[in-house]
Amino acid sequence: MLPMTWVDMWFYTHITLWDTIIIKTIP
């Protein structure tokens, strides 16, 4: 398998970023 492309990395970081925001926002 090829390493993740920059698009995959952007998507992954974007999703985790939103996950963190949601977790911190919702009690």
PDB file of N, CA and C in Angstrom:
ATOM      1  N   MET A   1       0.844  -1.207   0.000  1.00  0.00           N
ATOM      2  CA  MET A   1       0.000   0.000   0.000  1.00  0.00           C
ATOM      3  C   MET A   1       0.879   1.257   0.000  1.00  0.00           C
ATOM      4  N   LEU A   2       0.395   2.262  -0.721  1.00  0.00           N
ATOM      5  CA  LEU A   2       1.137   3.522  -0.751  1.00  0.00           C
ATOM      6  C   LEU A   2       0.823   4.325   0.501  1.00  0.00           C
ATOM      7  N   PRO A   3       1.744   5.165   0.917  1.00  0.00           N
ATOM      8  CA  PRO A   3       1.479   6.033   2.069  1.00  0.00           C
ATOM      9  C   PRO A   3       0.286   6.936   1.773  1.00  0.00           C
ATOM     10  N   MET A   4      -0.279   7.505   2.820  1.00  0.00           N
ATOM     11  CA  MET A   4      -1.416   8.389   2.631  1.00  0.00           C
ATOM     12  C   MET A   4      -0.987   9.612   1.820  1.00  0.00           C
ATOM     13  N   THR A   5      -1.883  10.032   0.955  1.00  0.00           N
ATOM     14  CA  THR A   5      -1.587  11.229   0.174  1.00  0.00           C
ATOM     15  C   THR A   5      -1.838  12.446   1.038  1.00  0.00           C
ATOM     16  N   TRP A   6      -1.447  13.606   0.532  1.00  0.00           N
ATOM     17  CA  TRP A   6      -1.638  14.828   1.339  1.00  0.00           C
ATOM     18  C   TRP A   6      -3.127  15.094   1.520  1.00  0.00           C
ATOM     19  N   VAL A   7      -3.944  14.647   0.556  1.00  0.00           N
ATOM     20  CA  VAL A   7      -5.399  14.832   0.679  1.00  0.00           C
ATOM     21  C   VAL A   7      -5.920  13.983   1.833  1.00  0.00           C
ATOM     22  N   ASP A   8      -5.440  12.742   1.905  1.00  0.00           N
ATOM     23  CA  ASP A   8      -5.853  11.857   3.003  1.00  0.00           C
ATOM     24  C   ASP A   8      -5.441  12.451   4.343  1.00  0.00           C
ATOM     25  N   MET A   9      -4.228  12.998   4.379  1.00  0.00           N
ATOM     26  CA  MET A   9      -3.742  13.593   5.623  1.00  0.00           C
ATOM     27  C   MET A   9      -4.590  14.800   5.998  1.00  0.00           C
ATOM     28  N   TRP A  10      -4.913  15.623   5.008  1.00  0.00           N
ATOM     29  CA  TRP A  10      -5.727  16.815   5.280  1.00  0.00           C
ATOM     30  C   TRP A  10      -7.087  16.385   5.796  1.00  0.00           C
ATOM     31  N   PHE A  11      -7.668  15.391   5.151  1.00  0.00           N
ATOM     32  CA  PHE A  11      -8.980  14.906   5.579  1.00  0.00           C
ATOM     33  C   PHE A  11      -8.912  14.374   7.002  1.00  0.00           C
ATOM     34  N   TYR A  12      -7.887  13.585   7.276  1.00  0.00           N
ATOM     35  CA  TYR A  12      -7.740  12.988   8.605  1.00  0.00           C
ATOM     36  C   TYR A  12      -7.576  14.064   9.681  1.00  0.00           C
ATOM     37  N   THR A  13      -6.711  15.025   9.431  1.00  0.00           N
ATOM     38  CA  THR A  13      -6.499  16.093  10.421  1.00  0.00           C
ATOM     39  C   THR A  13      -7.749  16.941  10.554  1.00  0.00           C
ATOM     40  N   HIS A  14      -8.428  17.158   9.456  1.00  0.00           N
ATOM     41  CA  HIS A  14      -9.651  17.965   9.494  1.00  0.00           C
ATOM     42  C   HIS A  14     -10.713  17.272  10.341  1.00  0.00           C
ATOM     43  N   ILE A  15     -10.892  15.972  10.117  1.00  0.00           N
ATOM     44  CA  ILE A  15     -11.888  15.205  10.869  1.00  0.00           C
ATOM     45  C   ILE A  15     -11.534  15.160  12.351  1.00  0.00           C
ATOM     46  N   THR A  16     -10.282  14.920  12.664  1.00  0.00           N
ATOM     47  CA  THR A  16      -9.886  14.842  14.071  1.00  0.00           C
ATOM     48  C   THR A  16     -10.019  16.199  14.738  1.00  0.00           C
ATOM     49  N   LEU A  17      -9.764  17.242  13.965  1.00  0.00           N
ATOM     50  CA  LEU A  17      -9.902  18.594  14.514  1.00  0.00           C
ATOM     51  C   LEU A  17     -11.356  18.836  14.901  1.00  0.00           C
ATOM     52  N   TRP A  18     -12.277  18.492  14.005  1.00  0.00           N
ATOM     53  CA  TRP A  18     -13.702  18.683  14.304  1.00  0.00           C
ATOM     54  C   TRP A  18     -14.133  17.775  15.445  1.00  0.00           C
ATOM     55  N   ASP A  19     -13.607  16.566  15.489  1.00  0.00           N
ATOM     56  CA  ASP A  19     -13.930  15.645  16.590  1.00  0.00           C
ATOM     57  C   ASP A  19     -13.549  16.276  17.916  1.00  0.00           C
ATOM     58  N   THR A  20     -12.392  16.905  17.949  1.00  0.00           N
ATOM     59  CA  THR A  20     -11.919  17.540  19.176  1.00  0.00           C
ATOM     60  C   THR A  20     -12.815  18.710  19.558  1.00  0.00           C
ATOM     61  N   ILE A  21     -13.171  19.508  18.576  1.00  0.00           N
ATOM     62  CA  ILE A  21     -14.039  20.666  18.837  1.00  0.00           C
ATOM     63  C   ILE A  21     -15.395  20.188  19.365  1.00  0.00           C
ATOM     64  N   ILE A  22     -15.956  19.175  18.724  1.00  0.00           N
ATOM     65  CA  ILE A  22     -17.264  18.651  19.143  1.00  0.00           C
ATOM     66  C   ILE A  22     -17.169  18.098  20.564  1.00  0.00           C
ATOM     67  N   ILE A  23     -16.124  17.337  20.832  1.00  0.00           N
ATOM     68  CA  ILE A  23     -15.955  16.736  22.161  1.00  0.00           C
ATOM     69  C   ILE A  23     -15.827  17.829  23.217  1.00  0.00           C
ATOM     70  N   LYS A  24     -15.115  18.898  22.897  1.00  0.00           N
ATOM     71  CA  LYS A  24     -14.919  19.972  23.874  1.00  0.00           C
ATOM     72  C   LYS A  24     -16.160  20.856  24.002  1.00  0.00           C
ATOM     73  N   THR A  25     -16.974  20.897  22.942  1.00  0.00           N
ATOM     74  CA  THR A  25     -18.153  21.758  22.957  1.00  0.00           C
ATOM     75  C   THR A  25     -19.332  21.065  23.638  1.00  0.00           C
ATOM     76  N   ILE A  26     -19.529  19.789  23.305  1.00  0.00           N
ATOM     77  CA  ILE A  26     -20.661  19.053  23.878  1.00  0.00           C
ATOM     78  C   ILE A  26     -20.238  18.483  25.234  1.00  0.00           C
ATOM     79  N   PRO A  27     -20.946  18.811  26.308  1.00  0.00           N
ATOM     80  CA  PRO A  27     -20.610  18.318  27.643  1.00  0.00           C
ATOM     81  C   PRO A  27     -20.773  16.795  27.746  1.00  0.00           C
TER      82      PRO A  27
END
